[in-house]
Amino acid sequence: MSFKAYDEYKDSGVEWLGEVPAHWAITDLKYVCDVMPSNIDKKSKDGEIGVYLCNYTDVYYNDKIIKDMSFMRATATCEQINKFSLVKGDVLFTKDSESSDDIANPAYVPEDLHNVVCGYHLSIARPRKELVGLYLKLFFETHIAKGYFATSANGLTRVGLGQYAIDNLSITLPSEKEQTTIAAFLDHETARIDALIEEQQRLIALLKEKRQAVISHAVTKGLDPNVPMKDSGVEWLGEVPAHWETKRVKNILQPGKDSIRPGPFGSDIKGNDFVEESDYRVYNQSTVISRDFNNSAFITKEKFENLISFMVKKGDVLITSRGTIGKISEVDSDAGLGIIHPCIIRLRLNHHIVITSFFTLMFSQTTLATDQLKVASNSTTIDVIYANSLSETWVPLPPKHEQQDIYDKLSGFLSSTNQTIDTAEQLSNLLQERRSALISAAVTGKIDVRDWQPPKANQTAAEPAEASV
């Protein structure tokens, strides 16, 4: 399905809006909407009235706020309830977050919700008579509005939108009838695109689940379904092939105290030790997670020489140890001179008994090791693992030739599955782009949908509309 352009356009007077249909108005949000940042927090206080609280995550993860949602309980004053109770047509949006990508994410309120109030970190945009709430919600989703809000946000560790920036968002304003048609058209079309995206997301989740199950079975039970089994002696591992061993990580390392080494203390590397570029690197979490040894920081030669005992070499295994724990990467020949970051643990495996590729596959594609490490993490706010916890982790260990057979077999399966996942993710991203382009085209007047009619209930669904004119 495609749509024609309007017959006549005019300059909107707003650089990032460009031309709009000649009969449309352009106005600032403050002239057609009351914007009210909420001050109701999650705490329950004596002397206040019990309410249901629509909070940040309710808005962030939903397009619409409806009565069947599970709202948290809180309290509010009479004044707050009168001001922030949700009414039909309201648009709630996130007004601050840790990233500019997460601000001004909207959700629409299609019906009055008695005793449900807007919570802290959110604002209500309550349209006046000439503005349709669903149309406003969709305008918030355009790349135009998102770009405006991203550049208007303030803050470093946490970004937020001030009242002035919100009030002065320039929006397109067709007639109320035309807004209603545009909103109904987009609500229908985006629902169909969202259904296709959801299908891809379900496929991706199933493929990832299958990938982990197949690899977990192969590295704990082997490839031969008829092989005799024995009790591994490790409760969570269960039975393993009778000719396998189960060993702790410390027993598959090279001899010597340097076979497992956590990164230097954070205080050992100060801000002025880092330089824009040099011949000496610091391999950090980004390096390990991306498995790209060009993705690193740089330090001075003097600091590198002072911390040379933390140097990496080809064949080393690096594991993230703080925050995102258990990510793993083998140091390859492309890695230059460098040391490990304080959030990294370096392992040197005994290659007489374990193949590095088998170990990294087991570590990266199953939860066998990370589940143990999470239990061993003694932090309440952020996951942290220590060298001694890692060294005590149990791993199943086939003979070397079987490790290689398992790795070779799984490599083909992993490549094929990852390719299918990549294809599904690309399609999902294309659908997201198509959704965004369609919304922007409709609410900026690049396509004319005034003659659109909702399909009859028994009509076969066509392809989602194109965003192009």
PDB file of C-alpha atoms in Angstrom, residues 113-243:
ATOM      1  CA  LEU A 113      -8.077   5.393  34.884  1.00  0.00           C
ATOM      2  CA  HIS A 114      -9.570   6.243  38.244  1.00  0.00           C
ATOM      3  CA  ASN A 115      -7.154   6.071  41.178  1.00  0.00           C
ATOM      4  CA  VAL A 116      -4.128   5.639  38.861  1.00  0.00           C
ATOM      5  CA  VAL A 117      -1.652   8.519  39.011  1.00  0.00           C
ATOM      6  CA  CYS A 118       1.449   9.469  37.033  1.00  0.00           C
ATOM      7  CA  GLY A 119       4.667   8.711  38.917  1.00  0.00           C
ATOM      8  CA  TYR A 120       8.052  10.352  39.369  1.00  0.00           C
ATOM      9  CA  HIS A 121      10.485  10.635  36.411  1.00  0.00           C
ATOM     10  CA  LEU A 122       7.469  11.029  34.126  1.00  0.00           C
ATOM     11  CA  SER A 123       5.462  13.926  32.752  1.00  0.00           C
ATOM     12  CA  ILE A 124       1.868  14.139  31.577  1.00  0.00           C
ATOM     13  CA  ALA A 125       1.128  15.914  28.323  1.00  0.00           C
ATOM     14  CA  ARG A 126      -2.610  16.644  28.507  1.00  0.00           C
ATOM     15  CA  PRO A 127      -3.937  17.865  25.143  1.00  0.00           C
ATOM     16  CA  ARG A 128      -6.443  20.663  24.904  1.00  0.00           C
ATOM     17  CA  LYS A 129      -9.474  20.530  22.636  1.00  0.00           C
ATOM     18  CA  GLU A 130      -7.711  21.094  19.313  1.00  0.00           C
ATOM     19  CA  LEU A 131      -5.059  18.360  19.825  1.00  0.00           C
ATOM     20  CA  VAL A 132      -5.755  14.613  19.630  1.00  0.00           C
ATOM     21  CA  GLY A 133      -3.834  12.658  22.261  1.00  0.00           C
ATOM     22  CA  LEU A 134      -2.987   9.628  20.121  1.00  0.00           C
ATOM     23  CA  TYR A 135      -1.740  11.927  17.354  1.00  0.00           C
ATOM     24  CA  LEU A 136       0.566  13.656  19.883  1.00  0.00           C
ATOM     25  CA  LYS A 137       1.854  10.302  21.149  1.00  0.00           C
ATOM     26  CA  LEU A 138       2.742   9.319  17.584  1.00  0.00           C
ATOM     27  CA  PHE A 139       4.419  12.665  16.924  1.00  0.00           C
ATOM     28  CA  PHE A 140       6.646  11.991  19.946  1.00  0.00           C
ATOM     29  CA  GLU A 141       7.793   8.801  18.185  1.00  0.00           C
ATOM     30  CA  THR A 142       9.044  10.550  15.047  1.00  0.00           C
ATOM     31  CA  HIS A 143      12.746  10.942  14.363  1.00  0.00           C
ATOM     32  CA  ILE A 144      12.065  14.701  14.333  1.00  0.00           C
ATOM     33  CA  ALA A 145      10.798  14.814  17.919  1.00  0.00           C
ATOM     34  CA  LYS A 146      13.409  12.331  19.124  1.00  0.00           C
ATOM     35  CA  GLY A 147      16.189  14.421  17.588  1.00  0.00           C
ATOM     36  CA  TYR A 148      14.826  17.605  19.157  1.00  0.00           C
ATOM     37  CA  PHE A 149      14.573  16.059  22.613  1.00  0.00           C
ATOM     38  CA  ALA A 150      18.020  14.427  22.386  1.00  0.00           C
ATOM     39  CA  THR A 151      19.669  17.758  21.603  1.00  0.00           C
ATOM     40  CA  SER A 152      17.597  19.586  24.236  1.00  0.00           C
ATOM     41  CA  ALA A 153      18.392  17.223  27.117  1.00  0.00           C
ATOM     42  CA  ASN A 154      20.746  18.305  29.890  1.00  0.00           C
ATOM     43  CA  GLY A 155      23.024  16.318  32.179  1.00  0.00           C
ATOM     44  CA  LEU A 156      26.062  14.035  32.146  1.00  0.00           C
ATOM     45  CA  THR A 157      25.500  10.883  34.220  1.00  0.00           C
ATOM     46  CA  ARG A 158      21.731  11.330  33.957  1.00  0.00           C
ATOM     47  CA  VAL A 159      20.017  13.371  31.266  1.00  0.00           C
ATOM     48  CA  GLY A 160      16.694  15.138  31.576  1.00  0.00           C
ATOM     49  CA  LEU A 161      14.304  17.474  29.814  1.00  0.00           C
ATOM     50  CA  GLY A 162      13.562  20.890  31.251  1.00  0.00           C
ATOM     51  CA  GLN A 163      10.093  22.398  31.072  1.00  0.00           C
ATOM     52  CA  TYR A 164      11.204  25.028  28.557  1.00  0.00           C
ATOM     53  CA  ALA A 165      12.473  22.427  26.085  1.00  0.00           C
ATOM     54  CA  ILE A 166       9.280  20.379  26.329  1.00  0.00           C
ATOM     55  CA  ASP A 167       6.974  23.394  26.047  1.00  0.00           C
ATOM     56  CA  ASN A 168       8.737  24.659  22.930  1.00  0.00           C
ATOM     57  CA  LEU A 169       8.635  21.494  20.860  1.00  0.00           C
ATOM     58  CA  SER A 170       7.235  22.549  17.482  1.00  0.00           C
ATOM     59  CA  ILE A 171       4.522  20.193  16.252  1.00  0.00           C
ATOM     60  CA  THR A 172       2.398  19.903  13.135  1.00  0.00           C
ATOM     61  CA  LEU A 173      -1.296  20.619  13.678  1.00  0.00           C
ATOM     62  CA  PRO A 174      -3.765  19.468  11.023  1.00  0.00           C
ATOM     63  CA  SER A 175      -7.483  19.791  11.749  1.00  0.00           C
ATOM     64  CA  GLU A 176      -8.828  17.666  14.588  1.00  0.00           C
ATOM     65  CA  LYS A 177     -10.609  15.424  12.052  1.00  0.00           C
ATOM     66  CA  GLU A 178      -7.406  14.913  10.078  1.00  0.00           C
ATOM     67  CA  GLN A 179      -5.403  14.208  13.235  1.00  0.00           C
ATOM     68  CA  THR A 180      -7.949  11.550  14.161  1.00  0.00           C
ATOM     69  CA  THR A 181      -7.654   9.900  10.738  1.00  0.00           C
ATOM     70  CA  ILE A 182      -3.848  10.007  10.816  1.00  0.00           C
ATOM     71  CA  ALA A 183      -3.808   8.576  14.350  1.00  0.00           C
ATOM     72  CA  ALA A 184      -6.238   5.776  13.450  1.00  0.00           C
ATOM     73  CA  PHE A 185      -4.252   4.936  10.307  1.00  0.00           C
ATOM     74  CA  LEU A 186      -0.950   4.804  12.190  1.00  0.00           C
ATOM     75  CA  ASP A 187      -2.436   2.912  15.133  1.00  0.00           C
ATOM     76  CA  HIS A 188      -3.654   0.250  12.708  1.00  0.00           C
ATOM     77  CA  GLU A 189      -0.503   0.078  10.582  1.00  0.00           C
ATOM     78  CA  THR A 190       1.993   0.164  13.432  1.00  0.00           C
ATOM     79  CA  ALA A 191       0.075  -2.627  15.194  1.00  0.00           C
ATOM     80  CA  ARG A 192       0.599  -4.813  12.131  1.00  0.00           C
ATOM     81  CA  ILE A 193       4.277  -3.921  11.913  1.00  0.00           C
ATOM     82  CA  ASP A 194       4.657  -4.539  15.659  1.00  0.00           C
ATOM     83  CA  ALA A 195       3.125  -7.999  15.206  1.00  0.00           C
ATOM     84  CA  LEU A 196       5.742  -8.797  12.543  1.00  0.00           C
ATOM     85  CA  ILE A 197       8.518  -7.495  14.791  1.00  0.00           C
ATOM     86  CA  GLU A 198       7.207  -9.620  17.659  1.00  0.00           C
ATOM     87  CA  GLU A 199       7.301 -12.699  15.414  1.00  0.00           C
ATOM     88  CA  GLN A 200      10.958 -12.033  14.648  1.00  0.00           C
ATOM     89  CA  GLN A 201      11.747 -11.476  18.318  1.00  0.00           C
ATOM     90  CA  ARG A 202      10.093 -14.776  19.240  1.00  0.00           C
ATOM     91  CA  LEU A 203      12.093 -16.532  16.537  1.00  0.00           C
ATOM     92  CA  ILE A 204      15.326 -14.969  17.800  1.00  0.00           C
ATOM     93  CA  ALA A 205      14.543 -16.021  21.395  1.00  0.00           C
ATOM     94  CA  LEU A 206      13.785 -19.604  20.309  1.00  0.00           C
ATOM     95  CA  LEU A 207      16.951 -19.819  18.228  1.00  0.00           C
ATOM     96  CA  LYS A 208      19.074 -18.546  21.123  1.00  0.00           C
ATOM     97  CA  GLU A 209      17.404 -21.003  23.481  1.00  0.00           C
ATOM     98  CA  LYS A 210      18.048 -23.875  21.076  1.00  0.00           C
ATOM     99  CA  ARG A 211      21.649 -22.744  20.552  1.00  0.00           C
ATOM    100  CA  GLN A 212      22.362 -22.790  24.266  1.00  0.00           C
ATOM    101  CA  ALA A 213      20.594 -26.127  24.803  1.00  0.00           C
ATOM    102  CA  VAL A 214      22.471 -27.869  21.983  1.00  0.00           C
ATOM    103  CA  ILE A 215      25.856 -26.537  23.082  1.00  0.00           C
ATOM    104  CA  SER A 216      25.198 -27.234  26.779  1.00  0.00           C
ATOM    105  CA  HIS A 217      24.277 -30.818  25.976  1.00  0.00           C
ATOM    106  CA  ALA A 218      27.333 -31.356  23.778  1.00  0.00           C
ATOM    107  CA  VAL A 219      29.848 -29.987  26.312  1.00  0.00           C
ATOM    108  CA  THR A 220      28.330 -31.917  29.236  1.00  0.00           C
ATOM    109  CA  LYS A 221      27.094 -35.155  27.628  1.00  0.00           C
ATOM    110  CA  GLY A 222      29.220 -35.428  24.483  1.00  0.00           C
ATOM    111  CA  LEU A 223      28.219 -36.265  20.916  1.00  0.00           C
ATOM    112  CA  ASP A 224      27.612 -40.019  21.322  1.00  0.00           C
ATOM    113  CA  PRO A 225      24.143 -40.707  22.812  1.00  0.00           C
ATOM    114  CA  ASN A 226      25.098 -44.344  23.530  1.00  0.00           C
ATOM    115  CA  VAL A 227      28.237 -43.682  25.573  1.00  0.00           C
ATOM    116  CA  PRO A 228      28.241 -45.049  29.167  1.00  0.00           C
ATOM    117  CA  MET A 229      27.614 -42.331  31.789  1.00  0.00           C
ATOM    118  CA  LYS A 230      28.763 -41.761  35.361  1.00  0.00           C
ATOM    119  CA  ASP A 231      27.919 -39.403  38.184  1.00  0.00           C
ATOM    120  CA  SER A 232      30.092 -36.296  37.780  1.00  0.00           C
ATOM    121  CA  GLY A 233      30.229 -35.710  41.513  1.00  0.00           C
ATOM    122  CA  VAL A 234      28.988 -32.173  40.927  1.00  0.00           C
ATOM    123  CA  GLU A 235      25.321 -31.814  41.868  1.00  0.00           C
ATOM    124  CA  TRP A 236      24.302 -29.267  39.232  1.00  0.00           C
ATOM    125  CA  LEU A 237      26.174 -31.075  36.450  1.00  0.00           C
ATOM    126  CA  GLY A 238      24.674 -34.526  36.937  1.00  0.00           C
ATOM    127  CA  GLU A 239      25.977 -37.359  34.788  1.00  0.00           C
ATOM    128  CA  VAL A 240      28.830 -37.053  32.290  1.00  0.00           C
ATOM    129  CA  PRO A 241      30.363 -39.645  29.941  1.00  0.00           C
ATOM    130  CA  ALA A 242      32.200 -42.277  31.956  1.00  0.00           C
ATOM    131  CA  HIS A 243      35.569 -41.509  30.356  1.00  0.00           C
TER     132      HIS A 243
END
